[in-house]
Each structure stands twice: as C-alpha cells, then as structure tokens.
CSV table of C-alpha atoms in Angstrom, one decimal:
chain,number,residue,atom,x,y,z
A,588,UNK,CA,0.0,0.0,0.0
A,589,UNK,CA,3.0,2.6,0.4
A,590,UNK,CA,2.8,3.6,-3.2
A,591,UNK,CA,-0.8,4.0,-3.4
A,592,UNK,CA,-0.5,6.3,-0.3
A,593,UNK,CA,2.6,8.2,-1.9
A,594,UNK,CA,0.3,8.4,-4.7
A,595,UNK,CA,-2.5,9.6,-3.0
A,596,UNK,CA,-0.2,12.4,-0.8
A,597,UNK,CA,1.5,14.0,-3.8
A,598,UNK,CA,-0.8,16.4,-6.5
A,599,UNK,CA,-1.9,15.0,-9.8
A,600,UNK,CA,0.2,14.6,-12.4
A,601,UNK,CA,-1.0,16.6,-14.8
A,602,UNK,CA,-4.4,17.0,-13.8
A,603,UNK,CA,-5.1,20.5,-13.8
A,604,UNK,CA,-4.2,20.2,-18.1
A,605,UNK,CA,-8.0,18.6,-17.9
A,606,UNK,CA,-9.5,22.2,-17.6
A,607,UNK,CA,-7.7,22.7,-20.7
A,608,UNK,CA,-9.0,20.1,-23.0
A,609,UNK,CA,-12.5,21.1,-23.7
A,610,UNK,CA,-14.0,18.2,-22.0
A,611,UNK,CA,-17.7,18.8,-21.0
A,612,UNK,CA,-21.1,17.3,-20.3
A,613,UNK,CA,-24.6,18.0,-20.9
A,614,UNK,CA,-25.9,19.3,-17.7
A,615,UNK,CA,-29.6,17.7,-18.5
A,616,UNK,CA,-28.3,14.4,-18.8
A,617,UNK,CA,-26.3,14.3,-15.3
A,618,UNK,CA,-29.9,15.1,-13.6
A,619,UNK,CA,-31.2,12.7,-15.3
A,620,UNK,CA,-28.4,10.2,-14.0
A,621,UNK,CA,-29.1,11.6,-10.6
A,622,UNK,CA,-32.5,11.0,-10.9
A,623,UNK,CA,-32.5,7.2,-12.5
A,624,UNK,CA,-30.2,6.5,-9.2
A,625,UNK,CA,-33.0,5.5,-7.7
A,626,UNK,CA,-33.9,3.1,-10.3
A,627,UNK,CA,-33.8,-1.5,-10.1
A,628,UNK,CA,-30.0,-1.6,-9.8
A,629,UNK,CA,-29.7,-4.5,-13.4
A,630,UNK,CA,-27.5,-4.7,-16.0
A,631,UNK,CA,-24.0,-4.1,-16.4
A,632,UNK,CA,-21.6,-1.9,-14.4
A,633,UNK,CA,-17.9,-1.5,-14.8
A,634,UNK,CA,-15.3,-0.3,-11.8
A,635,UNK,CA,-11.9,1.1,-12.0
A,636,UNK,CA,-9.5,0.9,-9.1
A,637,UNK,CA,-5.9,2.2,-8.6
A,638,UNK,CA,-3.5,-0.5,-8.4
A,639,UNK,CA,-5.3,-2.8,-5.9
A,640,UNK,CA,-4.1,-5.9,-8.3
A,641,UNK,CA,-2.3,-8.4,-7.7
A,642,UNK,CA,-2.3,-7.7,-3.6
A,643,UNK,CA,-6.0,-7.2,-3.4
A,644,UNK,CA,-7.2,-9.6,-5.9
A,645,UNK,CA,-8.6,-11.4,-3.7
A,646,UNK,CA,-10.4,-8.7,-1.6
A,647,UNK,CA,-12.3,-6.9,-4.7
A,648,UNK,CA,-13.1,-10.1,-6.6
A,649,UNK,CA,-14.9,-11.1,-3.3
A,650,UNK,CA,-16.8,-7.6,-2.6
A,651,UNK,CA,-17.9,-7.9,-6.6
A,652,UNK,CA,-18.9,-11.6,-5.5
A,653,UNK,CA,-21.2,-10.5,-2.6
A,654,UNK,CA,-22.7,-7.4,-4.9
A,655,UNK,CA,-23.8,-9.9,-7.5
A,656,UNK,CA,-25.2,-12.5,-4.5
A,657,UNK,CA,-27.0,-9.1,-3.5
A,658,UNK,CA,-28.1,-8.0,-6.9
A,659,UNK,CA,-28.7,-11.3,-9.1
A,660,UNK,CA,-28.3,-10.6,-12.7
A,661,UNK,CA,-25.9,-7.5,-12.3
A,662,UNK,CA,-22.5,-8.2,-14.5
A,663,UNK,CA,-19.9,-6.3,-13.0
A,664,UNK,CA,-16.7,-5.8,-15.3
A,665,UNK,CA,-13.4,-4.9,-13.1
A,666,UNK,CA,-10.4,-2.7,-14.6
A,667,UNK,CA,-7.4,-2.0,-12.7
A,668,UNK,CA,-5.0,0.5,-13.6
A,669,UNK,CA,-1.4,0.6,-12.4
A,670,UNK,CA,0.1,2.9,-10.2
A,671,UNK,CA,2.4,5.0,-12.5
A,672,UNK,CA,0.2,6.7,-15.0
A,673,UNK,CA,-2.8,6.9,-13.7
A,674,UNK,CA,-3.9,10.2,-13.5
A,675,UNK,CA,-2.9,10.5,-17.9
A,676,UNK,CA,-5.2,7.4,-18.3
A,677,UNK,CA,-7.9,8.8,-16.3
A,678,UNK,CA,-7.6,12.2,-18.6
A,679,UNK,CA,-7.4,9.3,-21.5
A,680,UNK,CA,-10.5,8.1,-21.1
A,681,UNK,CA,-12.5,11.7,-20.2
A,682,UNK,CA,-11.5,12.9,-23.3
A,683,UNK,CA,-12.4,9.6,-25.0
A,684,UNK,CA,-15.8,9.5,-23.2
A,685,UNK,CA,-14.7,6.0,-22.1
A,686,UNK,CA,-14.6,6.7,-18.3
A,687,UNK,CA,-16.0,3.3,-16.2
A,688,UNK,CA,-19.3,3.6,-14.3
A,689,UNK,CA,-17.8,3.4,-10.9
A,690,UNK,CA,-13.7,5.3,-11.0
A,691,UNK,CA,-11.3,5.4,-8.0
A,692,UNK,CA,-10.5,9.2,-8.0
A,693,UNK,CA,-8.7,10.8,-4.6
A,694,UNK,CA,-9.8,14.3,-4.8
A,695,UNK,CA,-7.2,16.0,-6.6
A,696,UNK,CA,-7.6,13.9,-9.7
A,697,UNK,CA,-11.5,14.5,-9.5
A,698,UNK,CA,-11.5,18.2,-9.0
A,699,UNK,CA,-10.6,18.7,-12.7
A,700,UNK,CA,-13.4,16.6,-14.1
A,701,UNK,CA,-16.0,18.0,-11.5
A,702,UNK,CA,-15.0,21.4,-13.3
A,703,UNK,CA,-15.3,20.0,-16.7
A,704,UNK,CA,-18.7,19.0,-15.2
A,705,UNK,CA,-18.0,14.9,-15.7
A,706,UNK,CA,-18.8,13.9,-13.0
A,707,UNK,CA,-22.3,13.1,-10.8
A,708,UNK,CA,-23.2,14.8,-7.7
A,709,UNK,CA,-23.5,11.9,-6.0
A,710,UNK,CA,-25.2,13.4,-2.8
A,711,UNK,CA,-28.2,14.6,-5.4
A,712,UNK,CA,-28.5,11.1,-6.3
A,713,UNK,CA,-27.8,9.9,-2.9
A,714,UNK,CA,-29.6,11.7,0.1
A,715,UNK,CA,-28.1,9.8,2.7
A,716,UNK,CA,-24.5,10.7,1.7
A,717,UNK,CA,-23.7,12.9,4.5
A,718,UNK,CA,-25.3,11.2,7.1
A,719,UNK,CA,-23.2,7.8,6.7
A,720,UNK,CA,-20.2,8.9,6.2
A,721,UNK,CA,-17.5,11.2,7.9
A,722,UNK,CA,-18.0,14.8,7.4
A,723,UNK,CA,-14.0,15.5,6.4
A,724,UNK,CA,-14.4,12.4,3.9
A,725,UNK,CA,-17.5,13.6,2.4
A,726,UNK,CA,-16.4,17.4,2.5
A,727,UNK,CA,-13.1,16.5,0.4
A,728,UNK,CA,-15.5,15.8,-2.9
A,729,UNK,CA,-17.0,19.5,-2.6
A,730,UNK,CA,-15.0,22.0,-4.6
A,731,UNK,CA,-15.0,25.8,-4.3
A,732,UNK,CA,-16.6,27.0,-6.7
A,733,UNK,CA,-18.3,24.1,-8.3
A,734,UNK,CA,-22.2,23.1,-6.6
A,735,UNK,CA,-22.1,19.4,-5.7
A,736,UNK,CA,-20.2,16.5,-4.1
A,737,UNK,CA,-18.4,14.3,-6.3
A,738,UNK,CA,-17.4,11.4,-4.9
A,739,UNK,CA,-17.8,8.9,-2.2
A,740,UNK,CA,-15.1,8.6,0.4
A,741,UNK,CA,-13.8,5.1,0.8
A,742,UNK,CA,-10.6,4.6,2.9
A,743,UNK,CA,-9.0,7.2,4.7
A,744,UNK,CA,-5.7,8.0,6.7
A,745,UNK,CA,-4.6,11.0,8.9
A,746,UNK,CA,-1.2,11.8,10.9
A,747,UNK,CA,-0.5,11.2,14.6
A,748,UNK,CA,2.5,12.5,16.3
A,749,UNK,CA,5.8,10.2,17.7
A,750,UNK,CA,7.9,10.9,20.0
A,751,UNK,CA,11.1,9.7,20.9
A,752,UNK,CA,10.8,9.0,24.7
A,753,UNK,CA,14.1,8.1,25.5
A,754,UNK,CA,15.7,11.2,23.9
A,755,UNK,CA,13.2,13.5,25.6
A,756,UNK,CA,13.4,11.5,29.2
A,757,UNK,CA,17.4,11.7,28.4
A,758,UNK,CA,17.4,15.4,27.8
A,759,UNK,CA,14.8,17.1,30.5
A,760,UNK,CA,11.4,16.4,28.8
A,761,UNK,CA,8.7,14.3,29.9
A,762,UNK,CA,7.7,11.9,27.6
A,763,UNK,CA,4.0,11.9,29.6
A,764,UNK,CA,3.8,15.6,28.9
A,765,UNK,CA,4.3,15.7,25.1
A,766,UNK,CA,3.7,19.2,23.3
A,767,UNK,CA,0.1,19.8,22.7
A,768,UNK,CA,0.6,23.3,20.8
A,769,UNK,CA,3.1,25.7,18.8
A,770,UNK,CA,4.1,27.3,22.4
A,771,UNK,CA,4.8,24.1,24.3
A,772,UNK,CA,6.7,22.6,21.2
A,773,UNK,CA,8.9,25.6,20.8
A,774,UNK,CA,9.7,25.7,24.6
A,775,UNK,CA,10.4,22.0,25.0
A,776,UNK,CA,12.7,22.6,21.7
A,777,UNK,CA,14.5,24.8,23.8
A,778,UNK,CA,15.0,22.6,26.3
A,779,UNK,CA,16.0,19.7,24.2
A,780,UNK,CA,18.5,22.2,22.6
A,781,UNK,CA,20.3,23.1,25.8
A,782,UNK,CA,20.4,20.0,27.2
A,783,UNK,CA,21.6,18.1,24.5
A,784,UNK,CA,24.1,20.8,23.8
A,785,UNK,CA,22.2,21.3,20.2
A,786,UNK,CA,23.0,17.1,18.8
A,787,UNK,CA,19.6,16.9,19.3
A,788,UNK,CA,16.4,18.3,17.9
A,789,UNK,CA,13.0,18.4,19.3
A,790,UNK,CA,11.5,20.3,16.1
A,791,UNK,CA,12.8,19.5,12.8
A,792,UNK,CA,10.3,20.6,9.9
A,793,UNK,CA,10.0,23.8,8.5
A,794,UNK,CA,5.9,24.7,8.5
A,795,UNK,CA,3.5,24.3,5.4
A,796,UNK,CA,0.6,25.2,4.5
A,797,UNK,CA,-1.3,23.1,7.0
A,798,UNK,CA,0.2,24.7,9.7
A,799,UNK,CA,-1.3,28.0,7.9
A,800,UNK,CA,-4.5,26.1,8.3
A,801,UNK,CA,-4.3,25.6,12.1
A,802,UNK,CA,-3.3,28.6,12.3
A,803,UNK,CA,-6.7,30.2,11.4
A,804,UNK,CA,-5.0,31.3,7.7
A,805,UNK,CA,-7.2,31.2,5.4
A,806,UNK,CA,-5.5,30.1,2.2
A,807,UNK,CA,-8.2,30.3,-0.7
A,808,UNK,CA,-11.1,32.6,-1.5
A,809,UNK,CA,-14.3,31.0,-1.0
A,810,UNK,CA,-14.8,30.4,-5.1
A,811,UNK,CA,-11.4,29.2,-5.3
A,812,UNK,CA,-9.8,31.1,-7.7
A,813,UNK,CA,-7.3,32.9,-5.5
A,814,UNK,CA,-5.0,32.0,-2.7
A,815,UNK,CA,-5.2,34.2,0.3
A,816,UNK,CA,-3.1,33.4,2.7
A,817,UNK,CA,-0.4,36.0,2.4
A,818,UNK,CA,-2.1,37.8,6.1
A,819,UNK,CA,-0.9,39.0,9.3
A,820,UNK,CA,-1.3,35.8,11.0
A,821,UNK,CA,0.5,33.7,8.1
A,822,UNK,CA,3.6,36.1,8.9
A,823,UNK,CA,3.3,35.7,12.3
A,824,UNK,CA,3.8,32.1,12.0
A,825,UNK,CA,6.1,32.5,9.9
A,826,UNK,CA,8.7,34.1,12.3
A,827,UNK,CA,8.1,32.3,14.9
A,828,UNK,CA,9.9,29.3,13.1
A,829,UNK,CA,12.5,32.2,11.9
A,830,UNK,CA,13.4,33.2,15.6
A,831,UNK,CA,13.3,29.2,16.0
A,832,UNK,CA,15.3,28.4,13.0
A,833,UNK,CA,17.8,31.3,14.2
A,834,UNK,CA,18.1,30.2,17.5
A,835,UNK,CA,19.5,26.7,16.5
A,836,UNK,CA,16.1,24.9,17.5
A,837,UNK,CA,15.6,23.4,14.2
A,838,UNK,CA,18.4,21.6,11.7
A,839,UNK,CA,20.6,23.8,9.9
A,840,UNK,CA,19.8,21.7,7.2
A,841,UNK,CA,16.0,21.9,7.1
A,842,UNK,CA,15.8,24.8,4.7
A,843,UNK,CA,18.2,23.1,1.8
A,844,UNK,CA,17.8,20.3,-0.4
A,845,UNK,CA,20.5,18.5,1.3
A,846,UNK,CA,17.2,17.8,4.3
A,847,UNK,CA,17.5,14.0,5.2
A,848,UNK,CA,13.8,14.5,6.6
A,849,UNK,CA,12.1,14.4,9.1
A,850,UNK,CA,11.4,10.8,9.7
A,851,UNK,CA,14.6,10.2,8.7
A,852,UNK,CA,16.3,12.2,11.6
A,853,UNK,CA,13.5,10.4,14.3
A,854,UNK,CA,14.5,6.9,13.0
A,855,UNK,CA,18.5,8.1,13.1
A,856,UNK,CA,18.0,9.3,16.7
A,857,UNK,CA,18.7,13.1,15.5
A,858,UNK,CA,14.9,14.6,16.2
A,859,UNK,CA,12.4,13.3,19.1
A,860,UNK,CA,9.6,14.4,17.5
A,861,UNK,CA,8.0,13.0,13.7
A,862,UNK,CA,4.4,12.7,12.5
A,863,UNK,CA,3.2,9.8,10.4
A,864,UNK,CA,0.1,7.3,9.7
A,865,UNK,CA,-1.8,5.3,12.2
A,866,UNK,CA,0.7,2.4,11.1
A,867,UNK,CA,3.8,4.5,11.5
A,868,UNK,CA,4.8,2.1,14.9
A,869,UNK,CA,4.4,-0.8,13.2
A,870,UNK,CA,6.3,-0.5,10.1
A,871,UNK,CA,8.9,1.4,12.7
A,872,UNK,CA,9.4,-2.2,14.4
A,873,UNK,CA,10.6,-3.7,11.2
A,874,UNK,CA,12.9,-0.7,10.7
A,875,UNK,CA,14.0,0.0,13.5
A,876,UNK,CA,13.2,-3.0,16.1
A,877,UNK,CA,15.1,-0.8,19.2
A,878,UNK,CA,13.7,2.2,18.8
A,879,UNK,CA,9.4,1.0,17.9
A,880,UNK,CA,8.8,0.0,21.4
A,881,UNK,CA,9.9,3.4,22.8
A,882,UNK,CA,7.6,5.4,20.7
A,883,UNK,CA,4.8,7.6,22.2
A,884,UNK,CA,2.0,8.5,20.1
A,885,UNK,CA,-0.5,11.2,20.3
A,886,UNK,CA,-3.4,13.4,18.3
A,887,UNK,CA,-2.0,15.7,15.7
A,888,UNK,CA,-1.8,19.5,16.6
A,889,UNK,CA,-4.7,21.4,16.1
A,890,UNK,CA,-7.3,19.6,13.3
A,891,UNK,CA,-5.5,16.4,11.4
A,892,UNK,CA,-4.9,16.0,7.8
A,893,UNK,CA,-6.9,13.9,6.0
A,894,UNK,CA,-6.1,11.8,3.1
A,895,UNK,CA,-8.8,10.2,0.9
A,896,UNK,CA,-9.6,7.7,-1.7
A,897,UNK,CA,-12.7,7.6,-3.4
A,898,UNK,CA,-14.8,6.7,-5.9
A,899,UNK,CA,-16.4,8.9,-8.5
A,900,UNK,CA,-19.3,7.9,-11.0
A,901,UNK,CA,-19.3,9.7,-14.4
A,902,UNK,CA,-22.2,11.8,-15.4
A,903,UNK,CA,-22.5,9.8,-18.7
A,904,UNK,CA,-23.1,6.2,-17.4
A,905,UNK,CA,-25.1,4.8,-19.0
A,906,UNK,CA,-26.4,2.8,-15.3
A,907,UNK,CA,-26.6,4.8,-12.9
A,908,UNK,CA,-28.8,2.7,-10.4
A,909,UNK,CA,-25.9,0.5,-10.5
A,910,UNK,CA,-23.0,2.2,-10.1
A,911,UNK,CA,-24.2,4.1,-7.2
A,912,UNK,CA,-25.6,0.9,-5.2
A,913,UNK,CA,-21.9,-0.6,-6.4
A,914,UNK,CA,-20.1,2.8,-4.8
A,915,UNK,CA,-22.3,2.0,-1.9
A,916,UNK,CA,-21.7,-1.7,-1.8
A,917,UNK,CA,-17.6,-1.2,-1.7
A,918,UNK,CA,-17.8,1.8,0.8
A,919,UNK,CA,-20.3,-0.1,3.2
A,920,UNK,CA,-19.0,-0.2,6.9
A,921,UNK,CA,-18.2,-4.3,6.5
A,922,UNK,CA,-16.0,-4.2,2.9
A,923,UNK,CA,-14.8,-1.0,4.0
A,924,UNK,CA,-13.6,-2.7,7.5
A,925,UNK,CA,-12.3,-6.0,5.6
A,926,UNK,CA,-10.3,-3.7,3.6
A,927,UNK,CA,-8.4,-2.1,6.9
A,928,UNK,CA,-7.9,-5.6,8.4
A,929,UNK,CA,-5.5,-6.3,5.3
A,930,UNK,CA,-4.0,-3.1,5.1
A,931,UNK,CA,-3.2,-0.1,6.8
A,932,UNK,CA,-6.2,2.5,5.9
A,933,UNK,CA,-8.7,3.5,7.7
A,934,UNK,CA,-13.0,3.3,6.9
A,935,UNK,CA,-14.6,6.5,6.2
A,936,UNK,CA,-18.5,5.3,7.7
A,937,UNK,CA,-19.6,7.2,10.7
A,938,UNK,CA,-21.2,3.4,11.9
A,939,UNK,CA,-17.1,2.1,11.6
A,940,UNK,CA,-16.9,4.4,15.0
A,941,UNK,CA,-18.7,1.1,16.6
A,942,UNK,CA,-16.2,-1.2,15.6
A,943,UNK,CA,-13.7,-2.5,18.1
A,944,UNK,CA,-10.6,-3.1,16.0
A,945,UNK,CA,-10.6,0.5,15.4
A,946,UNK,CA,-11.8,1.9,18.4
A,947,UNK,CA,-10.2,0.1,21.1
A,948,UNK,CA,-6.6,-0.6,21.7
A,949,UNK,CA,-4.8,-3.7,22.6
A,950,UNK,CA,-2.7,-1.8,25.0
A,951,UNK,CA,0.6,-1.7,22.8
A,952,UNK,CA,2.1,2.2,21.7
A,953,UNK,CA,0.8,0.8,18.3
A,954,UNK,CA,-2.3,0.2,19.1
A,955,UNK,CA,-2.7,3.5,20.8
A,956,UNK,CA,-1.7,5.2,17.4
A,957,UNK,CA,-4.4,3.5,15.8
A,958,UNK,CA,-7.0,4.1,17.9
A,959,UNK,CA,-5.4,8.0,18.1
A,960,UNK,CA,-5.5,8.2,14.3
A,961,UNK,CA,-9.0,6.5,14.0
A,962,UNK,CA,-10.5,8.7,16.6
A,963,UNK,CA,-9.1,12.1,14.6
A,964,UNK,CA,-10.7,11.3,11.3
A,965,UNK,CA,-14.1,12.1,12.9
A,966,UNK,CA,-13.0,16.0,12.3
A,967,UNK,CA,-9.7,15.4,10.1
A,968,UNK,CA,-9.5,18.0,7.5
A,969,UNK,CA,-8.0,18.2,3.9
A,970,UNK,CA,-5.6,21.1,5.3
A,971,UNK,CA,-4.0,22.0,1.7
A,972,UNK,CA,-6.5,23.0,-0.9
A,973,UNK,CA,-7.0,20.4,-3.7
A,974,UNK,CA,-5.8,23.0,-6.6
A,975,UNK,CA,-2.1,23.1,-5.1
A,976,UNK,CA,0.2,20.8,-7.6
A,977,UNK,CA,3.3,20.2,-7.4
A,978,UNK,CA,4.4,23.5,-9.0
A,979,UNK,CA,2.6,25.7,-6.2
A,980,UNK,CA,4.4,23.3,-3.6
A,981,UNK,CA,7.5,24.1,-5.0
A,982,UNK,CA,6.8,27.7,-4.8
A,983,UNK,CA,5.6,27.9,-1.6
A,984,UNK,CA,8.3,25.8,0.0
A,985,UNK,CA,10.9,28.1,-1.5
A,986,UNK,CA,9.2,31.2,-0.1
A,987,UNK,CA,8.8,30.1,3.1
A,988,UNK,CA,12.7,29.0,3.1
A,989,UNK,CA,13.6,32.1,1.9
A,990,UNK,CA,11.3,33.9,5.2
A,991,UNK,CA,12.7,31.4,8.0
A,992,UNK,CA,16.3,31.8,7.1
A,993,UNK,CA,15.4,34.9,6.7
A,994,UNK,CA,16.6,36.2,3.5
A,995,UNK,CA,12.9,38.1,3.0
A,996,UNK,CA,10.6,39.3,5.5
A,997,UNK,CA,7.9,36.6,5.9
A,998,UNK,CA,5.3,39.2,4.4
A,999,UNK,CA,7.5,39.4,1.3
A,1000,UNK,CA,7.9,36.0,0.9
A,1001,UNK,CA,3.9,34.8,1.5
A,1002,UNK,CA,3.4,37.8,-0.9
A,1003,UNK,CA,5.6,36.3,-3.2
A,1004,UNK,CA,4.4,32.6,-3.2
A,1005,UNK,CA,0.9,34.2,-3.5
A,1006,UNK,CA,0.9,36.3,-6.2
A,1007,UNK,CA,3.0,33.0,-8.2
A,1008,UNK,CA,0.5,30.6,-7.1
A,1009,UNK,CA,-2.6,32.5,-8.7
A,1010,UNK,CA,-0.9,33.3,-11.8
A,1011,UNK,CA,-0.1,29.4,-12.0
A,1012,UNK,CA,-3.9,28.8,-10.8
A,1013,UNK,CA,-5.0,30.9,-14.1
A,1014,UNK,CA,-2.4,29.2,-16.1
C-alpha cells in the first residue's frame, strides 16, 4: 500500500491540463443520471480501481462476489489500472468518453473533471450521503466553486504525532507531557537544545501550508480562484519558526535540499519528534526494532490531515442505479472494514466508530496510534486546498525557506508565493 498512499499524498500529475482540453457534459443528462439513481440496480456496471491488483485480488473479486449474490443478474466488469500513470489514463478516457461507471479518483484527480462538469453529484443522487459517512471524507468531494459533491469517500488516513521517549526523558522532557501546541513545542525545543548541547532536535520541519491552516489562515477565497493566505497571521507564524530556526532549535539543514527528513532524523535518533500514519509504529518495528517499542503517540496538533480515496461515478453512465448501489456496496462499513484488516487504511462510515478493531486498543504504543489516528478522522481535515500541484508546492516551500532563514521578510515571501500561485492557478 505505500505507493498508493505516496500516490494519494502527492498532487496530480498533470491533472489541472484537464481544464484545458474542452472536456464537457450536458448538464440535463447528469440530472437525469441523478435521478435514475434510484432506479432497479440490473445490467451491467464497470469499476476502475488504482493499483489494488495483484495484492488485493482477492479482496475486490470477493466484494464484486457478494454485490452480485446481493443484486442477481448484475454483471460487473473490473479494470485495474497501475500505479504510475494513472492520473494520464484517467484524462485518456475523459477525453475519450470512455470513463467506467464506478472510478477510483482521490480528490485532486477528481477536481478537474468536476469542473469540466463529468462527473455526478453523488449526494443529489444519494440523500443519505452525509449522514453515513465522515464529514472530512465527504467534504473532500465539494470544490469551491463548483455546486455538488463528487465522490464517495472510501478509505482514509490521517497523521498522529511520535515521540522519541528516551531522547526527551534523556534530555529534560517528559515523555508523559508531550507538546500539545506551537508554544509548548517551541519551549520543550528549547529545552531539548540546551540540554543536548544542540546534537539533538525536538522540532525538525519547517511549516506548510497546514500549519497556515491551524493557524486560522485562510489560504483560498471562498470560489477558489485565489489563494489568500499572504495575512498577518501567516507572517506571524512565519517568524516564529524564523526566531526558531535562528536560534538553532531546528536543523541547519532543514531549509536546503540536502534535508535528510524528518522521519529520517526520528528513525537516526537526531529529532524526538516525527508525524506519520496510524501504522507509522508498526512498520517502525521492522525498521528499527530498538527504537518502535519506545515510541509515544498522540493526536496531531490542532485539526488532522486527512487523506482520501474515493470513488467517483461519471455523469454519462449509461447505469446509474448500479454504479451508485456498487459505490455503496464497496464503501459499506463491513467491505470498507475488511479492507483495513489487510492493510493499513482506515473506513470513512460514521457506523465504523462502533467497531472494536478501530476503536479500542490492545494496549501496545501501536495500538494507541491507531485508535489516536481512527479517533481524529471524525474531524480530520484536507488542510491543503486540492488545486495546489506540485508547482505551487515548489513555490511555496521556497518562499517560506527564503522567510525562515530569513533572506525576506515573511510578508514578502507569502506575498511572493501568493501572487506565483494564482498566476499558476490561471495558467
């Protein structure tokens, strides 16, 4: 599963060159998809997925098994595409009209169809949308600027912070008192700092745009088409990781491309603190057998990321019935909870909140972080807007480099990254 979470972490390749390519759709005939939704699920129905074979063979054949037993007649055709390319074959088959009934699309890659207007508000054709499912999951399928939600969330992940409690309990913290804010972390840095002589490092990231988020920035305008976080509050932020960065709490390094990163650095012993998935212990034991059992985990810093999969169903299907009672079928709280047994996602039902394995831990650190992790999703967050590709990234990253080592006044730099980010957003 790592590389359909790097996947799902990174922007679209290419997507945003789908606004470009005339694609469009009759808007009578997606109401009249919405409305046939309701119609005697028959017929066939085709599903895409995103590189689920050979692992999850298995898993999908039998979820398509138990849809059939549920719907006799129903023919269900099943396409899996692989990792690397997937986001020009999905723009392959939009402009070819060819798109399956039922398509895995995390949000980023479905933002550019919803704007071509591809693809079917799925809460007009199902009412109970937001009521079964988790608000951040089903709030990561509505665009600014576009009316509807297109796509149903199907398995999830979020970050939960690790600490290092033998460094901290080594160099004055206390590993039972971890930093619950931008204050405490920046004072315990200190601490680690002066006891450690400066080896060690309690802080070791430079800030993104989700910590703009938690901040109370607000980064886009309400119809999306401007970024707005260049304020008062962003700059703020902003130089309280420069005093940081100047005062020697955070790598010298963390600013250049020479960065070993920040999980890198927890795993070598260099930084205390590292954030990372509900499975971030256990794949840490296999890694690093010493250093796993000394973890302590706890919630993310003001509202969690969210990361999302879903599953998207074209305007033009020819079935609708079908391919929303299939979206249903694979996102229901018992496939969606099969899934997570095998793997290391997370269901996005609100009735998954009632299931042991998730909710209760078996008393290990790594069952605390999954339980932690679980537990956020009920008001995780997409903290960096859908529209920011790789480009944008690139440009804000530098800008906010340039602010913390101080090289530009953090006004000059959010300014900056600003003013480069729209012009790429109307590019």
């Amino acid at each position: 599963m790592r590389r359909i979470w790097a996947a799902l972490t990174t922007a679209a390749v290419t997507a945003a060159a789908l606004t470009g390519c005339g694609l469009s759709s009759d808007t009578k005939s997606g109401d009249t998809a919405a409305s046939a939704a309701a119609g005697e699920v028959k017929g066939k129905v085709s599903l895409q997925t995103w590189a689920l074979k050979p692992k999850f063979t298995d898993y999908v054949q039998g979820v398509i098994d138990g849809f059939k037993k549920k719907y006799p007649g129903v023919e269900v055709e099943w396409l899996d595409q692989p990792g690397d390319g997937y986001s020009a074959k999905v723009l392959s088959q939009a402009a070819a009209g060819s798109l399956p009934d039922v398509v895995n699309l995390p949000p980023d890659f479905a933002l550019p169809l919803a704007k071509q207007n591809l693809l079917l508000d799925v809460a007009k054709a199902d009412p109970k949308l937001a009521d079964e499912y988790v608000a951040g999951g089903v709030d990561a399928y509505r665009f600014a600027g576009q009316n509807g939600t297109f796509g149903y969330p199907w398995y999830l992940n979020t970050d939960v912070n690790y600490w290092s409690s033998e460094l901290m309990a080594k160099y004055g913290l206390d590993p039972k008192a971890v930093p619950t804010s931008l204050d405490e972390l920046i004072a315990q840095a200190r601490v680690m700092k002066e006891k450690s002589g400066g080896s060690t490092y309690l802080m070791s990231r430079k800030p993104g745009l989700g910590d703009l988020v938690n901040a109370g920035v607000k980064v886009m305008s309400e119809d999306g088409r401007s970024f707005t976080f260049n304020t008062p509050e962003a700059a703020a932020l902003l130089d309280r990781y420069r005093d940081a960065f100047k005062e020697g709490l955070l790598p010298k390094d963390v600013l250049t491309n020479t960065y070993a990163g920040n999980t890198k650095l927890f795993n070598s012993g260099t930084a205390a603190w590292t954030t990372g998935g509900g499975n971030f212990i256990t794949s840490l034991a296999t890694d690093n057998p010493t250093l796993a059992p000394k973890v302590v985990p706890s919630p993310a810093m003001g509202t969690p990321p969210l990361y999302v999969q879903g599953l998207s169903i074209p305007r033009s299907t020819k079935n609708p019935a079908a391919a929303v009672a299939l979206a249903r079928w694979i996102t229901s709280p018992e496939n969606q909870s099969a899934f997570a047994h095998l793997t290391s996602i997370f269901p996005s039902t609100k009735a998954s909140a009632d299931d042991p394995f998730f909710s209760k831990s078996d008393g290990t650190n790594a069952g605390d972080a999954k339980v932690i992790a679980f537990t956020s999703l009920a008001k995780a967050k997409i903290l960096q807007p859908v529209p920011v590709d790789d480009a944008m990234s690139t440009v804000i990253n530098q800008q906010i480099a340039l602010a913390i080592s101080g090289e530009a006044t953090s006004k000059q730099a959010l300014d900056t990254a600003v003013d480069r980010c729209n012009q790429l957003l109307k590019g």
